[in-house]
Coordinates of C-alpha atoms in Angstrom, one line a residue:
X70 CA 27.3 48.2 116.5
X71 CA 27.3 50.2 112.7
X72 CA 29.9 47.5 111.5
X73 CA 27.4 44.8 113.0
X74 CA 24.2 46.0 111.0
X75 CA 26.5 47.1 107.9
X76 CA 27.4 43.3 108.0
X77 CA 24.2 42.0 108.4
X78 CA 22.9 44.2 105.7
X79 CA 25.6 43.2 103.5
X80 CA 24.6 39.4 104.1
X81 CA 20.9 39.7 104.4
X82 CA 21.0 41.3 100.9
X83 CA 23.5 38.2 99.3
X84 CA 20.9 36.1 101.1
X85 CA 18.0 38.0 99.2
X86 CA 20.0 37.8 96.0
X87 CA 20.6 34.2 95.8
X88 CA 16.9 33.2 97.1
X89 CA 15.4 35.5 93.8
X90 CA 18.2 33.8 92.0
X91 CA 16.9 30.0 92.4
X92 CA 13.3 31.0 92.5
X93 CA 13.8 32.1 88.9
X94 CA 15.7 29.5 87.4
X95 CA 13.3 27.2 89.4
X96 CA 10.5 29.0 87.5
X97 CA 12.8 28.8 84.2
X98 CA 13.6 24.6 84.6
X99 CA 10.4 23.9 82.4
X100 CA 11.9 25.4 79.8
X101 CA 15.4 25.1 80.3
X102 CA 16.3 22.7 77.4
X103 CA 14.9 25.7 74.6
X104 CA 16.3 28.4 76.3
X105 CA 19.8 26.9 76.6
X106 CA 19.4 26.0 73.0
X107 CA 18.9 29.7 72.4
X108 CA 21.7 30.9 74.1
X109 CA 23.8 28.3 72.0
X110 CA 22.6 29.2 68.6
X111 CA 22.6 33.1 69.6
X112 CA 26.1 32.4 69.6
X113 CA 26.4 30.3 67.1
X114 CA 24.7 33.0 65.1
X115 CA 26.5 35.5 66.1
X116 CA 28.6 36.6 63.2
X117 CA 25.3 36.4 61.2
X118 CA 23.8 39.3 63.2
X119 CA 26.8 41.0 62.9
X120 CA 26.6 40.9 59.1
X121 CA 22.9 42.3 59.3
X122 CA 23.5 44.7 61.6
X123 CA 26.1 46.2 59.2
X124 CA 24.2 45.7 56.3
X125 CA 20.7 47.6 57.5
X126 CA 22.5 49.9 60.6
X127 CA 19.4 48.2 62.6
X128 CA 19.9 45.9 65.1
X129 CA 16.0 45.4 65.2
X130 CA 15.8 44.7 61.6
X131 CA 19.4 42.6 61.8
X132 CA 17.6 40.2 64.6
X133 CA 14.1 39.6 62.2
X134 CA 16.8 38.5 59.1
X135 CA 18.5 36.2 61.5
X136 CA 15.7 34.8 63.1
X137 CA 14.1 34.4 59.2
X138 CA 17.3 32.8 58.4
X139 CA 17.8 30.7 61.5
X140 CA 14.1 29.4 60.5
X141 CA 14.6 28.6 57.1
X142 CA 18.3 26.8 58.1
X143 CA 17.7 25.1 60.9
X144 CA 14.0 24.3 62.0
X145 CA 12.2 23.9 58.5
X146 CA 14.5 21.2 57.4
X147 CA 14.7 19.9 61.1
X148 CA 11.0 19.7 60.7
X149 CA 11.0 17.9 57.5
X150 CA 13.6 15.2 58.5
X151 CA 11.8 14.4 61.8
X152 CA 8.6 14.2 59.7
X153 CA 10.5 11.6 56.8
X154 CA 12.5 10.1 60.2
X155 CA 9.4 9.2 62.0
X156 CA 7.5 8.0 59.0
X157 CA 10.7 5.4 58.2
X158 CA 11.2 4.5 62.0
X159 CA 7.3 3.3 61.3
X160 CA 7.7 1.4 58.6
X161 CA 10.5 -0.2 60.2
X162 CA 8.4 -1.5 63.6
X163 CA 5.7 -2.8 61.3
X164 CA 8.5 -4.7 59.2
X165 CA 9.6 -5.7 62.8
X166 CA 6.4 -7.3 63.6
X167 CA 5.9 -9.0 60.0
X168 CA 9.2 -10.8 60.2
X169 CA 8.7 -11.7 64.0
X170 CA 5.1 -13.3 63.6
X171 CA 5.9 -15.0 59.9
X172 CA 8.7 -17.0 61.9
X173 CA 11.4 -16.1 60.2
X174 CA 13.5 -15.3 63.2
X175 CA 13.8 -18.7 63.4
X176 CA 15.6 -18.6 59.7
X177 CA 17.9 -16.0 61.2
X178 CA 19.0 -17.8 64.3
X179 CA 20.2 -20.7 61.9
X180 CA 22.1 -19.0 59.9
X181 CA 23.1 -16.8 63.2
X182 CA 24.3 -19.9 64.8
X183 CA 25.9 -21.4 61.6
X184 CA 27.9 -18.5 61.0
X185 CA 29.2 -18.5 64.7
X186 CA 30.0 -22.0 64.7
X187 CA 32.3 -21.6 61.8
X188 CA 34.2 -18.7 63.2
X189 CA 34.0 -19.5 67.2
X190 CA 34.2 -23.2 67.0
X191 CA 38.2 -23.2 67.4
X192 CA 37.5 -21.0 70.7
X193 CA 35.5 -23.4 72.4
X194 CA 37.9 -25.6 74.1
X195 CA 39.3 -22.1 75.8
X196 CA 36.5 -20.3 76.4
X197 CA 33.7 -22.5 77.5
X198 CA 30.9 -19.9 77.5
X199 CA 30.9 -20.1 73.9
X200 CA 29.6 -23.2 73.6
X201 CA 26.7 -21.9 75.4
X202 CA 25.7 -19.0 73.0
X203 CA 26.4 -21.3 69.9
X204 CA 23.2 -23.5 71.2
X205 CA 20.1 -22.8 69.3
X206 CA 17.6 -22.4 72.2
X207 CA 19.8 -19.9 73.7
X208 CA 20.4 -18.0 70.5
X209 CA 16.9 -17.7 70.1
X210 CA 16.0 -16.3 73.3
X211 CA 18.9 -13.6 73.0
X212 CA 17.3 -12.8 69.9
X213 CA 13.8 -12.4 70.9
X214 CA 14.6 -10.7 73.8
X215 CA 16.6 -8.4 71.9
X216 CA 13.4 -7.9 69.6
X217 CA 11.2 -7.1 72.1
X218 CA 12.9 -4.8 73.7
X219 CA 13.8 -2.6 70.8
X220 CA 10.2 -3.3 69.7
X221 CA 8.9 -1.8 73.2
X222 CA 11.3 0.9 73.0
X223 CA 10.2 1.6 69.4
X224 CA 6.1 1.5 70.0
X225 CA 6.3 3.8 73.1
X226 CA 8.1 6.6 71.3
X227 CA 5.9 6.3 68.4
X228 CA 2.4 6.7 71.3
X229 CA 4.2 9.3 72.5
X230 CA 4.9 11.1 69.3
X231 CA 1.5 13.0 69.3
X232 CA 2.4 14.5 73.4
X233 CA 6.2 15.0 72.0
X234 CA 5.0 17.1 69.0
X235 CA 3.2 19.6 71.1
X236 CA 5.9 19.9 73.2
X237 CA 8.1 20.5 70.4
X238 CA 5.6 23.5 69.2
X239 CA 6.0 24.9 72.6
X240 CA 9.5 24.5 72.8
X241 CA 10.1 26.0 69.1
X242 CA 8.3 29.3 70.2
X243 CA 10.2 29.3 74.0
X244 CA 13.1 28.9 71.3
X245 CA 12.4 31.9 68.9
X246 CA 11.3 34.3 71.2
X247 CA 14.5 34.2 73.8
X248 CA 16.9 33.8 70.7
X249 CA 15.2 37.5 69.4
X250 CA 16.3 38.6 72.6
X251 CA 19.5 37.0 72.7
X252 CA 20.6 38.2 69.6
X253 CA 18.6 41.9 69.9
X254 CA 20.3 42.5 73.8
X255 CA 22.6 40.1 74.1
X256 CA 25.3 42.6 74.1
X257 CA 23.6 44.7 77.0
X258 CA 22.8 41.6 79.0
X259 CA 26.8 40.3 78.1
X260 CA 28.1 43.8 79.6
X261 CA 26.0 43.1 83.1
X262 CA 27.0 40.1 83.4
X263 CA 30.6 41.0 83.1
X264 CA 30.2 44.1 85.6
X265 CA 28.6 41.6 87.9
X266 CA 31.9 39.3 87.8
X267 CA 34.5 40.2 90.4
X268 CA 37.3 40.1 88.0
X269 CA 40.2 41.6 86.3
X270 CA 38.9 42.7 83.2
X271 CA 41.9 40.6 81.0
X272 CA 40.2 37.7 83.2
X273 CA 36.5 38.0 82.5
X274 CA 37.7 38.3 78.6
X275 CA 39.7 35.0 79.0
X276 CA 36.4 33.3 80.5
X277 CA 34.3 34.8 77.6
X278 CA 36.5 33.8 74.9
X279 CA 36.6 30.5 76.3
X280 CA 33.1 29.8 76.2
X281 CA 32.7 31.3 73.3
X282 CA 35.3 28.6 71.7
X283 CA 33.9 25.8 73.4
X284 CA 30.6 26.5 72.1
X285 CA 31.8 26.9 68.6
X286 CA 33.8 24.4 68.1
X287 CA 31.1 21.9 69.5
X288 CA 28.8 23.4 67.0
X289 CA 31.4 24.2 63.8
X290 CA 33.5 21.1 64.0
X291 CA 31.7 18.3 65.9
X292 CA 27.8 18.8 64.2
X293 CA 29.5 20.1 60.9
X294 CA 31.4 16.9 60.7
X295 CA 27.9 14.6 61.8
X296 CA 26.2 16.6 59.3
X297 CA 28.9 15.9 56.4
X298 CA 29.1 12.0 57.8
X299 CA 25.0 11.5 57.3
X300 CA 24.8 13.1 54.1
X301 CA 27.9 10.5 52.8
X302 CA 26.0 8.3 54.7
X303 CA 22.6 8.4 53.1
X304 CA 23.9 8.7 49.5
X305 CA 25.7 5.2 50.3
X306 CA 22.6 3.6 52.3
X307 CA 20.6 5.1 49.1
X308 CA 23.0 3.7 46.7
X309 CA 23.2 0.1 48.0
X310 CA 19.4 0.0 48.8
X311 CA 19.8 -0.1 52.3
X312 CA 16.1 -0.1 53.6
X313 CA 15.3 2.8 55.6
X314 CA 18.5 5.0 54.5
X315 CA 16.7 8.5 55.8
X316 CA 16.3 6.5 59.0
X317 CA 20.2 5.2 59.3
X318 CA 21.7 8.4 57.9
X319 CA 19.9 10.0 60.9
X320 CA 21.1 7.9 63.6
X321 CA 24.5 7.8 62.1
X322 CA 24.8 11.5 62.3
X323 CA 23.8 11.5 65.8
X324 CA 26.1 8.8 66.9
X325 CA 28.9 11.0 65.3
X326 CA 28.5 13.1 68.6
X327 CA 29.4 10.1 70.8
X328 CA 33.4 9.0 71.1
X329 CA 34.9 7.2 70.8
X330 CA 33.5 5.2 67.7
X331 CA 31.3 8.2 66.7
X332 CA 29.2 7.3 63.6
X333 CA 30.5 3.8 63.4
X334 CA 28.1 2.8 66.1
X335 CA 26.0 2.8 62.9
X336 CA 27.6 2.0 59.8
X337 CA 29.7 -1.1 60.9
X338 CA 26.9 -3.0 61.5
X339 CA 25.3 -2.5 59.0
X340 CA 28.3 -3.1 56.7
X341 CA 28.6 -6.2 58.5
X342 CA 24.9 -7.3 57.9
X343 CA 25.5 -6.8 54.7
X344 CA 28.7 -8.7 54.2
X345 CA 27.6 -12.0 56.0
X346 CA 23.8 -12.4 55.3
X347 CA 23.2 -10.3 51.9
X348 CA 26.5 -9.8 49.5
X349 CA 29.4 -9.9 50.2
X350 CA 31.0 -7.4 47.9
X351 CA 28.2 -4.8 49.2
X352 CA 29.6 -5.4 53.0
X353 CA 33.5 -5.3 51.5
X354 CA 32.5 -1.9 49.8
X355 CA 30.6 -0.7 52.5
X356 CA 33.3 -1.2 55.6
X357 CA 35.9 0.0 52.3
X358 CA 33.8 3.3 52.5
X359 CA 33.3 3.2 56.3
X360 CA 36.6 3.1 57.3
X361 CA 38.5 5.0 54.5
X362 CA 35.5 7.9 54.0
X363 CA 32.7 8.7 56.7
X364 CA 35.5 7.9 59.3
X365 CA 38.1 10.1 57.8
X366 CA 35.6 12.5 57.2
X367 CA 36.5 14.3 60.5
X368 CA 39.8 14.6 60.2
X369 CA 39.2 16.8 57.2
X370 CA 35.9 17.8 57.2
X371 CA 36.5 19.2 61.3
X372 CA 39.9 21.6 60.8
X373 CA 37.4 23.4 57.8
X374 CA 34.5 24.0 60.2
X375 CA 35.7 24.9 63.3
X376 CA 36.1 28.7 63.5
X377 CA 37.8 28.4 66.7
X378 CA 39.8 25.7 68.3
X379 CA 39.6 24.7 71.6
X380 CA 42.1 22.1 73.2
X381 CA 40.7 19.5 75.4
X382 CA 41.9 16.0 76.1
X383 CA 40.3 13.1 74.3
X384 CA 40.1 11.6 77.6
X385 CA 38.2 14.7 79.1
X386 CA 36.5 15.4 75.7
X387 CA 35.1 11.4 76.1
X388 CA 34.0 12.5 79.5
X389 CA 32.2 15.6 78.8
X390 CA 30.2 14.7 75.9
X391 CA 29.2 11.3 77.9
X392 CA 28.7 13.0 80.8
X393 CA 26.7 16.1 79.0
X394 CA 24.1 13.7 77.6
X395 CA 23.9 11.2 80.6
X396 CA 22.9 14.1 82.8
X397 CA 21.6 16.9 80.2
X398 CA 19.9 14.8 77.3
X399 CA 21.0 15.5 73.8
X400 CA 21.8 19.7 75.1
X401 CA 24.7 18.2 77.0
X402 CA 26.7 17.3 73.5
X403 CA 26.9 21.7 73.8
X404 CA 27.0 22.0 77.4
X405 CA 29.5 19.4 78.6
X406 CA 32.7 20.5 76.8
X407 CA 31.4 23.8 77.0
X408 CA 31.2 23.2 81.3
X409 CA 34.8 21.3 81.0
X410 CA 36.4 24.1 79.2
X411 CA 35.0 26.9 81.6
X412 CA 36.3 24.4 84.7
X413 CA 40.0 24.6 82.9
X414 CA 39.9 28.0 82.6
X415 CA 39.0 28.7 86.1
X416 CA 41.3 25.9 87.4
X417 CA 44.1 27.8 85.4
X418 CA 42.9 30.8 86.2
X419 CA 43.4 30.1 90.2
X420 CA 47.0 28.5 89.2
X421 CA 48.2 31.4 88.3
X422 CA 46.5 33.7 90.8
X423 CA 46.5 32.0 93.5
X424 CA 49.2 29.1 93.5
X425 CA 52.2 31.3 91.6
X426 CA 51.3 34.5 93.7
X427 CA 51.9 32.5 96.5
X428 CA 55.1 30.6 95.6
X429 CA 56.4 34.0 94.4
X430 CA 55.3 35.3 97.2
X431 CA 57.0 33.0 99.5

C-alpha cells in the first residue's frame, strides 16, 4: 500500500509538472518568435558580456553595455534598412503598375519570345511543349499572371506594413527585456537546467557545447557570410545602376541563408536581365563577379567567421535550414540546424550508451 501511494505521488507530481509546463509555453507561443531570438543572440553575445563583466566586475552594469551595444549593432541599423527596404520595395510596385498599364509588357513578351525562339527553336522537334511556350498568347498570359501575382503579394505586405510595424515595436521590447535577463541570469538559469537533466555530467557538457556550436556557427559563418555577400552585392547593383540596389542587396543576403544556390537565387537573374535585354558586357561582368566573388565569398569569408565549427551533412544541413523556415519562419534558419545538431548528439549519445553497453555487454 506505501509503495502504491509513493507511486502515485511520484506520477501525480510528473503529471502536475508537465501540465504547468505546457500551460506556460502556451501562455509564452505569442511571443515565442522574440524570445527565441533572445536566447539566440544571448548567446551569440555571449563573449561580449563576458568582456564587460571583466571590465566593470558588474554583471548588472556588463548586461546595460551589452544591451547598449546589441542596440546600436543590430536593431538601429536593422531599423534603418527596413525603413530604406520598404521605401525601395514601393517605388518598385508603383514602377510595376506604370510599366503594366503603359503596355509595355507587350514590348517585353516580343523580345521574350524572340529571344526564346532563337535559342529553343532547335529543341522543338524533341520536345514539343516548347513550341507551346514560344507562342505569343501564351507568353503573355505567363507573364501577366506572373505580374499579378507578385503585384498582389507586393501590395498586401505593403497594407499590412502599418499592423507589422506595431508588432515589431512589441516584439523589439519582448526582445530587450528577456535578452537583459538572458544575459544578467543566464548562468543561474543554465545551472538549473543542467541539475534538472538526468545525465552524466561529461554528457550534459557534450549537449551544451553542441548547442552552443550549432548556434554559432549559424550566426558567425552562415549570416557573416550573407552579410559580406549583400554588401559586395550592393556596391555592384550601385555600381552598374541596377534600380533598386538597397532592395536587391537585401534579398540577396537573405537568400544566402537558403542552399543550395544561396544568394544566386538573386544575382543570376539579374545578371541575366542584364546580359540579354540591357548590355551585354554589364550581364558578362555581372555573372564574371557572381560566380568568381559573391559565390566564393563563403568559402573564405565562412572559415574567418565561424568561432566554432560544427559538422553537419550538406544533405542534412539542406534539410534543416528548409525545414527550420518552412515550419518556424525566418527563426528556423537558427533553430533547424540548431534542432539537427542536438538530434545527432542525442542519437550518438544513445549509440554509445545504449547500443555499445549492450554489445559489450553481450
Amino acid at each position: 500500500m506505501e509503495n502504491f501511494r509513493k507511486r502515485f505521488f511520484v506520477f501525480s507530481f510528473i503529471g502536475l509538472i508537465i501540465a504547468t509546463t505546457l500551460l506556460v509555453l502556451y501562455m509564452l507561443l505569442p511571443f515565442w518568435k522574440p524570445v527565441t531570438l533572445a536566447l539566440i543572440s544571448a548567446v551569440v553575445f555571449y563573449p561580449l558580456q563576458s568582456f564587460f563583466e571583466k571590465l566593470f566586475r558588474s554583471t548588472l552594469v556588463a548586461t546595460f553595455f551589452s544591451l547598449i551595444t546589441v542596440f546600436a549593432v543590430v536593431i538601429v541599423p536593422s531599423a534603418v534598412a527596413l525603413v530604406i527596404f520598404g521605401q525601395e520595395l514601393t517605388k518598385l510596385i508603383q514602377y510595376l503598375n506604370q510599366y503594366y498599364q503603359s503596355g509595355k509588357l507587350q514590348l517585353l513578351v516580343e523580345d521574350l519570345r524572340g529571344w526564346l525562339y532563337i535559342y529553343l527553336y532547335k529543341f522543338q522537334e524533341h520536345y514539343p511543349f516548347l513550341g507551346e511556350i514560344l507562342k505569343e498568347e501564351n507568353l503573355k498570359g505567363l507573364l501577366t499572371k506572373t505580374y499579378t501575382n507578385v503585384s498582389l503579394f507586393f501590395t498586401h505586405f505593403t497594407k499590412s506594413a502599418v499592423f507589422w510595424v506595431g508588432s515589431a515595436i512589441l516584439g523589439i521590447f519582448v526582445y530587450l527585456i528577456t535578452l537583459f535577463f538572458a544575459l544578467y541570469q543566464g548562468r543561474k538559469a543554465l545551472n538549473h537546467a543542467k541539475n534538472l537533466i538526468p545525465l552524466e555530467e561529461k554528457d550534459k557538457e557534450e549537449i551544451l557545447s553542441t548547442l552552443y556550436n550549432a548556434v554559432t556557427a549559424v550566426i558567425y559563418g552562415t549570416a557573416g557570410t550573407a552579410v559580406v555577400q549583400a554588401l559586395v552585392a550592393f556596391a555592384v547593383y550601385l555600381y552598374y545602376e541596377i534600380p533598386y540596389p538597397f532592395l536587391w542587396a537585401t534579398l540577396t543576403a537573405l537568400s544566402a541563408f537558403i542552399p543550395p544556390f544561396g544568394s544566386g537565387y538573386i544575382w543570376f537573374p539579374i545578371a541575366i536581365y542584364e546580359l540579354f535585354f540591357v548590355d551585354l558586357i554589364k550581364g558578362l561582368v555581372g555573372l564574371g563577379v557572381g560566380i568568381f566573388v559573391i559565390s566564393s565569398i563563403d568559402n573564405f569569408v565562412r572559415p574567418l567567421v565561424m568561432k566554432e565549427k560544427i559538422e553537419l551533412p550538406y544533405i542534412v544541413l539542406f534539410f534543416s535550414v528548409m525545414g527550420g523556415i518552412f515550419t518556424f519562419g525566418f527563426t528556423g534558419i537558427f533553430l533547424g540546424p540548431t534542432i539537427f545538431a542536438l538530434f545527432i548528439t542525442l542519437i550518438k549519445l544513445y549509440e554509445e550508451k545504449f547500443v555499445k553497453t549492450n554489445k559489450n555487454g553481450g
